[in-house]
PDB file of C-alpha atoms and ligand atoms in Angstrom:
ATOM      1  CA  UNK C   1     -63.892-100.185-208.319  1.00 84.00           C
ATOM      2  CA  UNK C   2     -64.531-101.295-205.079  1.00 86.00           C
ATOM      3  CA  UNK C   3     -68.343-100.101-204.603  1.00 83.00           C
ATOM      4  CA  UNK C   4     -68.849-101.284-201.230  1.00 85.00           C
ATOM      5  CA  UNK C   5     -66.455 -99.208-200.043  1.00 91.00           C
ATOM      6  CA  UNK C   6     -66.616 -95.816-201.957  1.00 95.00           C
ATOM      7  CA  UNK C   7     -68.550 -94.336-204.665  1.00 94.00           C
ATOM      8  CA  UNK C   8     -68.041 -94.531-208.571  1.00 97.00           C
ATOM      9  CA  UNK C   9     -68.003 -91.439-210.099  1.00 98.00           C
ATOM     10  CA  UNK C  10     -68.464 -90.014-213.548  1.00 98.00           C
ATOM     11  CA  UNK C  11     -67.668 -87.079-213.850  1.00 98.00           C
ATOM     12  CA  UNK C  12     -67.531 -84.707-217.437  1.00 98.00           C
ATOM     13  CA  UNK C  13     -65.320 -81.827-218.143  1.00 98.00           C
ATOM     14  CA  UNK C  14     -66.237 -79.910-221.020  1.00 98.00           C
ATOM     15  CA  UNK C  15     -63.283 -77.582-220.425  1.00 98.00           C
ATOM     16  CA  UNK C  16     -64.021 -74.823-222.989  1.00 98.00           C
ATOM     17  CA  UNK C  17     -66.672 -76.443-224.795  1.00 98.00           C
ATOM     18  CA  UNK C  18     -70.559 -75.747-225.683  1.00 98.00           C
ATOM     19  CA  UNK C  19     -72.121 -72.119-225.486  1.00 98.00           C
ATOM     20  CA  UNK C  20     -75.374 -71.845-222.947  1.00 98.00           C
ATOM     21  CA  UNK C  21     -77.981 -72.753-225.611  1.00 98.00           C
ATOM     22  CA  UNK C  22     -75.699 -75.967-226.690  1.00 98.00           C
ATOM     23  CA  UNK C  23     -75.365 -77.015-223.441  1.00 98.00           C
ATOM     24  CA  UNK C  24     -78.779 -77.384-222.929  1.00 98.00           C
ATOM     25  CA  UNK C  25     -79.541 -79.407-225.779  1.00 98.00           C
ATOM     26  CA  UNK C  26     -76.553 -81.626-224.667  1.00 98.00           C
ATOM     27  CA  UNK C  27     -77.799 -82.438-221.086  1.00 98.00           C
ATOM     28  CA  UNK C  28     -81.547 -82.832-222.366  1.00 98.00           C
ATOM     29  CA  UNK C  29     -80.414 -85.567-224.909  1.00 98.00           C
ATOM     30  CA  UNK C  30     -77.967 -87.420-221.817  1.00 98.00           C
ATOM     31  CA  UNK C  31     -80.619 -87.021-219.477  1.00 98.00           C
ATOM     32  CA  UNK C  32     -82.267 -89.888-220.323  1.00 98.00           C
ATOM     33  CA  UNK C  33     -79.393 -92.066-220.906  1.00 98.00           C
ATOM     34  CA  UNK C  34     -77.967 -91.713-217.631  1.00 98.00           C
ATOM     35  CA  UNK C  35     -81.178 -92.053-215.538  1.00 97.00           C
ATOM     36  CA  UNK C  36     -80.532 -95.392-214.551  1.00 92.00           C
ATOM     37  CA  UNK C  37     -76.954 -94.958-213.480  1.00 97.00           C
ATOM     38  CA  UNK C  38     -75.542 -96.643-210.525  1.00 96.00           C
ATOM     39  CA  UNK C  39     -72.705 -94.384-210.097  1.00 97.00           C
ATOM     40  CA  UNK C  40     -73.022 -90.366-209.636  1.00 98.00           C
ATOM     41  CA  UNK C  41     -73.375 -88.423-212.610  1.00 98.00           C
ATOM     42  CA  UNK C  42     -71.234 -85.156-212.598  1.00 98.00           C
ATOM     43  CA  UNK C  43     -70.893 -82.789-215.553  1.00 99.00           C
ATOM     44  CA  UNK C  44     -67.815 -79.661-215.064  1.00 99.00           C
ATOM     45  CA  UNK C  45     -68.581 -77.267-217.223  1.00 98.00           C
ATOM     46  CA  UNK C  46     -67.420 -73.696-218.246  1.00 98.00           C
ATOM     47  CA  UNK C  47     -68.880 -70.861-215.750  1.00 98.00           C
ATOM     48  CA  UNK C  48     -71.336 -69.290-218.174  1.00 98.00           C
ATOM     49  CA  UNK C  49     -73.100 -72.514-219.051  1.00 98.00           C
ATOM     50  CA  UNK C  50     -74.034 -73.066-215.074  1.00 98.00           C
ATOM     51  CA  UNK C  51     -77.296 -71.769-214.812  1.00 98.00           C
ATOM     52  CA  UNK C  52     -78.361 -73.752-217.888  1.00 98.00           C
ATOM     53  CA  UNK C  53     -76.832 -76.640-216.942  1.00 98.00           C
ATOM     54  CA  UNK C  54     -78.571 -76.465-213.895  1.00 98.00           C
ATOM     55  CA  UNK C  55     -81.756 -75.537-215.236  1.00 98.00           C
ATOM     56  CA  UNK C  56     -81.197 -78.408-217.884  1.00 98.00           C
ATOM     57  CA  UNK C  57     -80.455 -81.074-215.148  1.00 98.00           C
ATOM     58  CA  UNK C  58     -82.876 -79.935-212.732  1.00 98.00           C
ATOM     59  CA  UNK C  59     -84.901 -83.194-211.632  1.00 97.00           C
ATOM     60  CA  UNK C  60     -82.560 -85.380-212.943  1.00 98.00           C
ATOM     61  CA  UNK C  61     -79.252 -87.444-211.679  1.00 98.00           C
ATOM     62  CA  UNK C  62     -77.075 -85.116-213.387  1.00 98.00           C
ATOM     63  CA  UNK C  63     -75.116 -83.266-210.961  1.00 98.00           C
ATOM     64  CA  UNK C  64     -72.928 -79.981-211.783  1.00 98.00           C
ATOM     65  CA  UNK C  65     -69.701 -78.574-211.126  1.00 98.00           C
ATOM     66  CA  UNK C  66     -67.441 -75.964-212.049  1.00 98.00           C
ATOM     67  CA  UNK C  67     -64.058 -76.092-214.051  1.00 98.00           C
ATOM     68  CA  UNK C  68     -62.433 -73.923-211.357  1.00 98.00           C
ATOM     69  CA  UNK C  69     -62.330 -71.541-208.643  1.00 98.00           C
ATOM     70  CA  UNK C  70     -60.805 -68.903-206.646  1.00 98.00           C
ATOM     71  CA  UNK C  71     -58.927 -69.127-203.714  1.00 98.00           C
ATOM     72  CA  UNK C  72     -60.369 -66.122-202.203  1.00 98.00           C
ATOM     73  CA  UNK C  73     -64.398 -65.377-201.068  1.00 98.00           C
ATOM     74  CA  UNK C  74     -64.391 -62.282-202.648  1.00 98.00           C
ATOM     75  CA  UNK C  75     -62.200 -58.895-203.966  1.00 98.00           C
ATOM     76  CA  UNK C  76     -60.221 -57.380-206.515  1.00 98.00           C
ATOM     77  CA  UNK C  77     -59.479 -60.430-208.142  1.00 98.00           C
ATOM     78  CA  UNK C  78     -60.652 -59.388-211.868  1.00 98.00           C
ATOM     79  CA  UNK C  79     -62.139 -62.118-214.209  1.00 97.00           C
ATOM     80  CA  UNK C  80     -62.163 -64.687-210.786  1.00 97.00           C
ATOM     81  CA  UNK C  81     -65.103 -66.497-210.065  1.00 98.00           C
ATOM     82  CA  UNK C  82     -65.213 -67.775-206.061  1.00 98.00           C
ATOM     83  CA  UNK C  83     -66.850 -70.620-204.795  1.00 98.00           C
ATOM     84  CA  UNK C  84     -69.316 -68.560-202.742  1.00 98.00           C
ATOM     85  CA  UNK C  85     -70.759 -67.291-205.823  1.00 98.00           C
ATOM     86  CA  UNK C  86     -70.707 -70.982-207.548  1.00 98.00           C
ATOM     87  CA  UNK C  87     -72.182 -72.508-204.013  1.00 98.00           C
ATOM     88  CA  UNK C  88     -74.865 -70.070-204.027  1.00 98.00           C
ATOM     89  CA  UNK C  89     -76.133 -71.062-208.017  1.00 98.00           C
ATOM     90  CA  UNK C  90     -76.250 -74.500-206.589  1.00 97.00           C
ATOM     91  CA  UNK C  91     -73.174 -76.191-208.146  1.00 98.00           C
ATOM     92  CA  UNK C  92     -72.092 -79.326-205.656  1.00 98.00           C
ATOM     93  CA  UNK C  93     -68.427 -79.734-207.502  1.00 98.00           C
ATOM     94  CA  UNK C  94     -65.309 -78.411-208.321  1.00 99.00           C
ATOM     95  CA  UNK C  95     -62.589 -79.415-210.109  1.00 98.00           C
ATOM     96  CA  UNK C  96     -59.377 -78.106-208.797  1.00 98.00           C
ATOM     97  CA  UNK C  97     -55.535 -78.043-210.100  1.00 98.00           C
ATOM     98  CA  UNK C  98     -56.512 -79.514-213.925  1.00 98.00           C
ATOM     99  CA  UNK C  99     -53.332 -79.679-215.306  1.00 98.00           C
ATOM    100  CA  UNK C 100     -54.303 -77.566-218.005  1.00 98.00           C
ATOM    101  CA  UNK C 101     -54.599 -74.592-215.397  1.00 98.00           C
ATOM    102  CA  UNK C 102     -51.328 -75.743-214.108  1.00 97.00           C
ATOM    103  CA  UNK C 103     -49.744 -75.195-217.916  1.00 96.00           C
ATOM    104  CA  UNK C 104     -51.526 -72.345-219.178  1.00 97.00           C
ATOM    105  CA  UNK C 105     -52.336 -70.291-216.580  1.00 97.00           C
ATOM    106  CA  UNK C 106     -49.570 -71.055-214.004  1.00 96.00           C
ATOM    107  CA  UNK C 107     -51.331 -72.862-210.731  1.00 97.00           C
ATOM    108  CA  UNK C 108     -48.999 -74.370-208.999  1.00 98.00           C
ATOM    109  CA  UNK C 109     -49.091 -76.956-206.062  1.00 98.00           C
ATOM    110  CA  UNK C 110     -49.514 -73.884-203.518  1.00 98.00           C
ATOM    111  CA  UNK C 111     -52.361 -71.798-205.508  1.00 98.00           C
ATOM    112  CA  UNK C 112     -53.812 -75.386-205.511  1.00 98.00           C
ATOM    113  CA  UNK C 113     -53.949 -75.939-201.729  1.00 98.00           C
ATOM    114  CA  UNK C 114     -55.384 -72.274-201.352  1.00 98.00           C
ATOM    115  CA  UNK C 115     -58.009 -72.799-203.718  1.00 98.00           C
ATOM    116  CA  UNK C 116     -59.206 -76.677-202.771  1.00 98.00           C
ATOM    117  CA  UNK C 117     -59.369 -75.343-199.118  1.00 98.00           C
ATOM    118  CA  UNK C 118     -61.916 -71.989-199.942  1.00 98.00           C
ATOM    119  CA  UNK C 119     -63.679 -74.563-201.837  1.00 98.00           C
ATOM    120  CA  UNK C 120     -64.074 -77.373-199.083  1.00 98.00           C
ATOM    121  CA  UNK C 121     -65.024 -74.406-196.474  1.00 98.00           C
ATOM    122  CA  UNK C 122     -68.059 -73.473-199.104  1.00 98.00           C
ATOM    123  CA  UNK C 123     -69.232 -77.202-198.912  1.00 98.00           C
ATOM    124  CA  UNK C 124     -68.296 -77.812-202.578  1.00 98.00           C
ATOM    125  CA  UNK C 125     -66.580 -81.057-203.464  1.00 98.00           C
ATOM    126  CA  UNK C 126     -63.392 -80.736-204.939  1.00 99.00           C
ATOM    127  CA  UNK C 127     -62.176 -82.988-207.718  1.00 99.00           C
ATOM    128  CA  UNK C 128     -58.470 -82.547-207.541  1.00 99.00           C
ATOM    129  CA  UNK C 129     -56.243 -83.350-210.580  1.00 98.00           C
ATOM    130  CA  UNK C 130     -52.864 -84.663-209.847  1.00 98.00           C
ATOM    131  CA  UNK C 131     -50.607 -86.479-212.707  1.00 98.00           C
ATOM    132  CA  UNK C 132     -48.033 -86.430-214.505  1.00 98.00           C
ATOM    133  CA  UNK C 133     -46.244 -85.773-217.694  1.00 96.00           C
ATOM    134  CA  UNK C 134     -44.191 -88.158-220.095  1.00 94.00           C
ATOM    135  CA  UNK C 135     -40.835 -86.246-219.797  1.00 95.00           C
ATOM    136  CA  UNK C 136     -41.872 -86.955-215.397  1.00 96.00           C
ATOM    137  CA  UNK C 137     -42.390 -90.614-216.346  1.00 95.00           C
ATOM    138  CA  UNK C 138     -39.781 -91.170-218.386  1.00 94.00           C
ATOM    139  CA  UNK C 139     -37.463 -89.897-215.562  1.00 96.00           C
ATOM    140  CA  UNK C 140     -39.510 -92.575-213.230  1.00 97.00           C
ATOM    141  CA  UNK C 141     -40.332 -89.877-210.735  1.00 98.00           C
ATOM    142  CA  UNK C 142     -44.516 -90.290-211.575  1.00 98.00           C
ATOM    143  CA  UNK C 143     -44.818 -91.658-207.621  1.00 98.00           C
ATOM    144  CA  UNK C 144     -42.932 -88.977-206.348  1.00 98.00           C
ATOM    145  CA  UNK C 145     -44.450 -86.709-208.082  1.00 98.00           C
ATOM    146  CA  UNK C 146     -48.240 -87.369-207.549  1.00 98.00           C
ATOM    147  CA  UNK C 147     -47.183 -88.030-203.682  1.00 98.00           C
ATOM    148  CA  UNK C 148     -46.455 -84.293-203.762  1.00 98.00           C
ATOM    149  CA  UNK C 149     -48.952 -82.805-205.904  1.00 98.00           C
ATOM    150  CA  UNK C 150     -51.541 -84.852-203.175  1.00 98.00           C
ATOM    151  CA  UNK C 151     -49.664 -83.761-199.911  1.00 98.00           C
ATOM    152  CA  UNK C 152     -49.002 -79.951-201.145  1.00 98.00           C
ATOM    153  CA  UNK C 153     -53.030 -79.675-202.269  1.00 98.00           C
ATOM    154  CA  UNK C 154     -54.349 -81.253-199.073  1.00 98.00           C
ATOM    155  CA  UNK C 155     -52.124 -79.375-196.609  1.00 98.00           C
ATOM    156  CA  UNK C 156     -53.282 -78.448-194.002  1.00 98.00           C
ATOM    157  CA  UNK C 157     -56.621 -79.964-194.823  1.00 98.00           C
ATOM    158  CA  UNK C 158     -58.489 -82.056-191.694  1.00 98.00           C
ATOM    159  CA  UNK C 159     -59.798 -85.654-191.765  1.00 98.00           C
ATOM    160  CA  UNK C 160     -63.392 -84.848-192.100  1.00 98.00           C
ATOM    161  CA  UNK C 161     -63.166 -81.890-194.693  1.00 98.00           C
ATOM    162  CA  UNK C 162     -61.343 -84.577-196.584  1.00 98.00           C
ATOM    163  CA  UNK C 163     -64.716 -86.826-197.387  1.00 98.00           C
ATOM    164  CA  UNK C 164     -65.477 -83.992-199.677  1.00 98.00           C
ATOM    165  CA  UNK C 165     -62.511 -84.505-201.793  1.00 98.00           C
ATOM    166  CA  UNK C 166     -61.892 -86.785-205.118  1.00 98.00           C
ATOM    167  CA  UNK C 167     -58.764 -87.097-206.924  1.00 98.00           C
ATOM    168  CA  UNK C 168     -58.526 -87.904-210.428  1.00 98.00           C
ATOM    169  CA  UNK C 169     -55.298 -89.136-211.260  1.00 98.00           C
ATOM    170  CA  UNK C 170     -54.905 -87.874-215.357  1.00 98.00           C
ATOM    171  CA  UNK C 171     -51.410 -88.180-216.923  1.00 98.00           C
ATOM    172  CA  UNK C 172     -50.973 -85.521-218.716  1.00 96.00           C
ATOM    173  CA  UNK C 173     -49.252 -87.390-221.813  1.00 95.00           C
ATOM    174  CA  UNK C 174     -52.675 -89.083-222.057  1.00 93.00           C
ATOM    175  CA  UNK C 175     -54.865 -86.079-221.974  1.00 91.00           C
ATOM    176  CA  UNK C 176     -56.876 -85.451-225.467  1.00 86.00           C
ATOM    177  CA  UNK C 177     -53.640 -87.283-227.213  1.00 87.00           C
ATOM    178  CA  UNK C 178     -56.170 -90.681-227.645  1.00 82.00           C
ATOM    179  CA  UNK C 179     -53.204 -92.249-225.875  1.00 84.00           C
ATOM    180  CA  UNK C 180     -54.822 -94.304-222.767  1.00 87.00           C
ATOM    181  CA  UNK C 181     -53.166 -95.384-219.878  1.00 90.00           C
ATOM    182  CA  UNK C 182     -53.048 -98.848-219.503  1.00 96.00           C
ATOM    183  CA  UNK C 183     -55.315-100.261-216.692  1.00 97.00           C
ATOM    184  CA  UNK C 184     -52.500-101.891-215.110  1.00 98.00           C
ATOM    185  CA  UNK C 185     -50.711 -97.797-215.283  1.00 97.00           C
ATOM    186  CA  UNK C 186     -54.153 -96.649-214.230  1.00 98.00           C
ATOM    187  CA  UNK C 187     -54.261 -98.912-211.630  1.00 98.00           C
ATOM    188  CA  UNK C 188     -50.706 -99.095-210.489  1.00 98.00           C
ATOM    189  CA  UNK C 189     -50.830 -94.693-209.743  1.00 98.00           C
ATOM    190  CA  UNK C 190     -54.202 -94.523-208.397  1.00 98.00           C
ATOM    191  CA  UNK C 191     -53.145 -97.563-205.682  1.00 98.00           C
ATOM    192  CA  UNK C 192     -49.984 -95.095-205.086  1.00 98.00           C
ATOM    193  CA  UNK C 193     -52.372 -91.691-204.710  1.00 98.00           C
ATOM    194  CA  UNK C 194     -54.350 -94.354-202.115  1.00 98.00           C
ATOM    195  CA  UNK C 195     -51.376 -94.955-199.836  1.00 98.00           C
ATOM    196  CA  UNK C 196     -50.292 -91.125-199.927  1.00 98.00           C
ATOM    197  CA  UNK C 197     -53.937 -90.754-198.307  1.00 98.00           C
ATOM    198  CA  UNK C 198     -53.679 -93.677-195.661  1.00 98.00           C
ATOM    199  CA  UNK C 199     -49.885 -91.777-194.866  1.00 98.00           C
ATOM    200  CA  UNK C 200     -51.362 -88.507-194.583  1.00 98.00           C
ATOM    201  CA  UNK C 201     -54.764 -89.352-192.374  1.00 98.00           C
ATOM    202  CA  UNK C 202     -55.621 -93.327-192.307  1.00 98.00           C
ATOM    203  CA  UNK C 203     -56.671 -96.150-193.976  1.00 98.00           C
ATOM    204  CA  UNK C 204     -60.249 -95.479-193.323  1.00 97.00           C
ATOM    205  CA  UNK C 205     -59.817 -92.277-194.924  1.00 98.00           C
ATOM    206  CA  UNK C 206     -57.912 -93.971-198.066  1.00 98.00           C
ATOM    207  CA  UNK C 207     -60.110 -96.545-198.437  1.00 97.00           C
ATOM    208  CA  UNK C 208     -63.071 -94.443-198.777  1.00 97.00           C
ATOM    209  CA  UNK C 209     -61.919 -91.701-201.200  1.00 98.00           C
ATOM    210  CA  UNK C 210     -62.749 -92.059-204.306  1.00 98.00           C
ATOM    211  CA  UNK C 211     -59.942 -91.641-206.893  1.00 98.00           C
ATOM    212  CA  UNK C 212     -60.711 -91.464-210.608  1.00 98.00           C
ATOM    213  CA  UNK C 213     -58.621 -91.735-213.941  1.00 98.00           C
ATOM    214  CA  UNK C 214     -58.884 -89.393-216.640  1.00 97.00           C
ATOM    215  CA  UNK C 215     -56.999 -89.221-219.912  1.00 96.00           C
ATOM    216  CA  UNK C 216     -58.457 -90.064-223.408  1.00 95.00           C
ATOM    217  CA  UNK C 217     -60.779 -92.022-221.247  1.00 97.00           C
ATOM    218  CA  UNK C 218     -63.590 -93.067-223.776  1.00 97.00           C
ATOM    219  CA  UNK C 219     -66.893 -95.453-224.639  1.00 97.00           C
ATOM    220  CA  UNK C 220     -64.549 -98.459-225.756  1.00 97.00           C
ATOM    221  CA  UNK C 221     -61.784 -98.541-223.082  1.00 97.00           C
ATOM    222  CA  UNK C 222     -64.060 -97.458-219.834  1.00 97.00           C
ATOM    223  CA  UNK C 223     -64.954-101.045-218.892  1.00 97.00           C
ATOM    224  CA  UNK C 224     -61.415-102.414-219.014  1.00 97.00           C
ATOM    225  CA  UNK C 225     -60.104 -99.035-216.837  1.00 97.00           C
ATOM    226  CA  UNK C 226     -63.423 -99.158-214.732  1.00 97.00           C
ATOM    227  CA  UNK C 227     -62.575-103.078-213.859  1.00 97.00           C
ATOM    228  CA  UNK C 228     -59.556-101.765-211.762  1.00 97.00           C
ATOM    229  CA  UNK C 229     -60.278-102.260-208.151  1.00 97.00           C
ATOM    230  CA  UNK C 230     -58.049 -98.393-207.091  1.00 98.00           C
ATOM    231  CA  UNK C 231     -60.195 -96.950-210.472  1.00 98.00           C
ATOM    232  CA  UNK C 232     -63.298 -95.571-209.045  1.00 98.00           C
ATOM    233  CA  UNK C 233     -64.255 -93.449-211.399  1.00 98.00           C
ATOM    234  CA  UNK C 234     -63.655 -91.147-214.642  1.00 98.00           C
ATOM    235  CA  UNK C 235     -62.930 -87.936-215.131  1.00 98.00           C
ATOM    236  CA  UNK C 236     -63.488 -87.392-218.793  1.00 98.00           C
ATOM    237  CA  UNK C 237     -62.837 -84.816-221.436  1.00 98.00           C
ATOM    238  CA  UNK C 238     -63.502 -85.130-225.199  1.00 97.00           C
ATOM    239  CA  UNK C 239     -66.400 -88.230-224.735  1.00 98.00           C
ATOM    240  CA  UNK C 240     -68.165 -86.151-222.371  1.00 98.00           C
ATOM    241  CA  UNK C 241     -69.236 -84.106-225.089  1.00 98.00           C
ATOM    242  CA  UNK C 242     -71.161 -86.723-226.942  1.00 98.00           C
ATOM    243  CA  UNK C 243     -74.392 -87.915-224.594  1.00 98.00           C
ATOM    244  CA  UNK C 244     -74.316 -91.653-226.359  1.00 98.00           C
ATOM    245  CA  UNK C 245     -70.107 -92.134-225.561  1.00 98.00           C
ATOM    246  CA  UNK C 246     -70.629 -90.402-221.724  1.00 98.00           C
ATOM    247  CA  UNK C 247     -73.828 -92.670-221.386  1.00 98.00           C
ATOM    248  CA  UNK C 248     -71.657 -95.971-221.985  1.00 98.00           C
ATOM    249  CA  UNK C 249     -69.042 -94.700-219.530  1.00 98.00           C
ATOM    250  CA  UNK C 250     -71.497 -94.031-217.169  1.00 98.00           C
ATOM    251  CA  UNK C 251     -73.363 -97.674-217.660  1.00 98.00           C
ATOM    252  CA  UNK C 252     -69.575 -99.319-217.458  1.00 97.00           C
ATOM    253  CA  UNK C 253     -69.274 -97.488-213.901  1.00 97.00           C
ATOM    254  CA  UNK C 254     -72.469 -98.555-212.962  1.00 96.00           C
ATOM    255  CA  UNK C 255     -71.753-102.531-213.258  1.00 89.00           C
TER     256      UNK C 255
HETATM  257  P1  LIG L   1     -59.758 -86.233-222.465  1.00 59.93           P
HETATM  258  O1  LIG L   1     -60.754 -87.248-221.981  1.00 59.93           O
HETATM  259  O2  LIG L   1     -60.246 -85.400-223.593  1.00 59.93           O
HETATM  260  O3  LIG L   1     -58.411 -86.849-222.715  1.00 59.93           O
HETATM  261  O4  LIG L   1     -59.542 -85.201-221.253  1.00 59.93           O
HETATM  262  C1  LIG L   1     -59.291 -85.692-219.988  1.00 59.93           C
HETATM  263  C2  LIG L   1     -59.326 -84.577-219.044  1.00 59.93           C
HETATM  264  O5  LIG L   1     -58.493 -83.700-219.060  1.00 59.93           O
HETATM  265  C3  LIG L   1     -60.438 -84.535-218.086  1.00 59.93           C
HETATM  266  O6  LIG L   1     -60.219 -83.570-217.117  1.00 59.93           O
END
């Protein structure tokens, strides 16, 4: 991390995970854990659990976000939530393009674009997931393809609306398999995701984003993937569910 320069960020997604009444009891046992943190504290979480979530964090350094959102303000758009409606509960983040959305429910680099940009015009922050998977690797085409996963999702996107975006660069072969990146991968793609920013705007711009890993990131391995000077961050999955393991990753970012 280079914390000088740009900010760490921690950031939970609890995919579909923990019913309203379990989420508060999770975020009242992290909140004192993470009080201390010198990093932002971020938790996604599914669209029901937002209002206690944000009645659970209230006061605290606990920030929350949503898993997802439309790429539309409003309309016929059945079982769609849009990020007018999210803004307006208070959520500050969104995370955008998860590759699980991209494999189950087919988002694709275009829906992507459509959907960060309604949610940059709302003011939310948009945690965009690029990565990708071992078949893509194993053909050697991981640089190419992040470079276009980051240029389709931030077309057409300006210079200054881009302060409000993060990417978090999560393989998807490493993604609740308990198979980590290395740092050096971590650190090797996330440099790569850097440069596609400095071609698209400047280095400024690149230098100040900050770009997290995510993938089986967890309370033993965070410190080692944290050290990274292009790893500013986590986006994390399974460990964000247990307040002691999201705690250590949160104290490892805050070094
Ligand atoms: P895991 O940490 O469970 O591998 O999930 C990572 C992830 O998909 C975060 O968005």
């Amino acid at each position: 991390m280079k914390k000088t320069v740009r900010e760490a960020i921690i950031a939970g997604n609890w995919k579909m995970n923990k019913t309203p009444s379990e989420t508060k009891a999770l975020i009242s046992e992290m909140k004192p854990l993470v009080s201390g943190a010198d990093c932002k504290v971020v938790l996604c979480v599914p669209f029901v659990d937002i209002d206690a979530a944000l009645n659970a964090s209230a006061g605290s350094n606990i920030e929350i976000g949503a898993e997802n959102c439309h790429f539309e303000k409003s309309g016929a758009f059945t079982g769609e939530v849009s990020p007018v409606m999210l803004k307006e509960m208070g959520v500050k983040y969104v995370i955008i393009g998860h590759s699980e959305r991209r494999q189950y429910f087919g988002e694709t680099d275009v829906t992507v674009n459509k959907r960060l940009k309604n949610a940059l015009e709302e003011d939310l922050k948009v945690i965009l997931c690029v990565g990708e998977t071992l078949e893509q690797r194993e053909q050697g085409i991981t640089a190419e393809l992040v470079a276009m996963q980051t240029k389709i999702a931030l077309f057409d996107v300006s210079k200054e609306a881009a302060k409000n975006v993060i990417i978090a660069y999560e393989p998807v072969w490493a993604i609740g398999t308990g198979k980590t990146a290395t740092s050096d991968q971590a650190e090797e793609v996330c440099a790569i995701i850097r440069d596609v920013i400095a071609d698209i705007y400047d280095s400024d711009t690149a230098e100040g984003m900050t770009i997290q890993y995510g993938g089986s990131m967890n309370a033993k391995n965070a410190d080692e993937l944290l050290s990274k000077v292009n790893v500013d961050g986590g986006l994390i999955g399974g460990a964000s569910l247990k307040a002691e393991d999201f705690s250590i990753i949160v104290k490892a970012a805050s070094k």
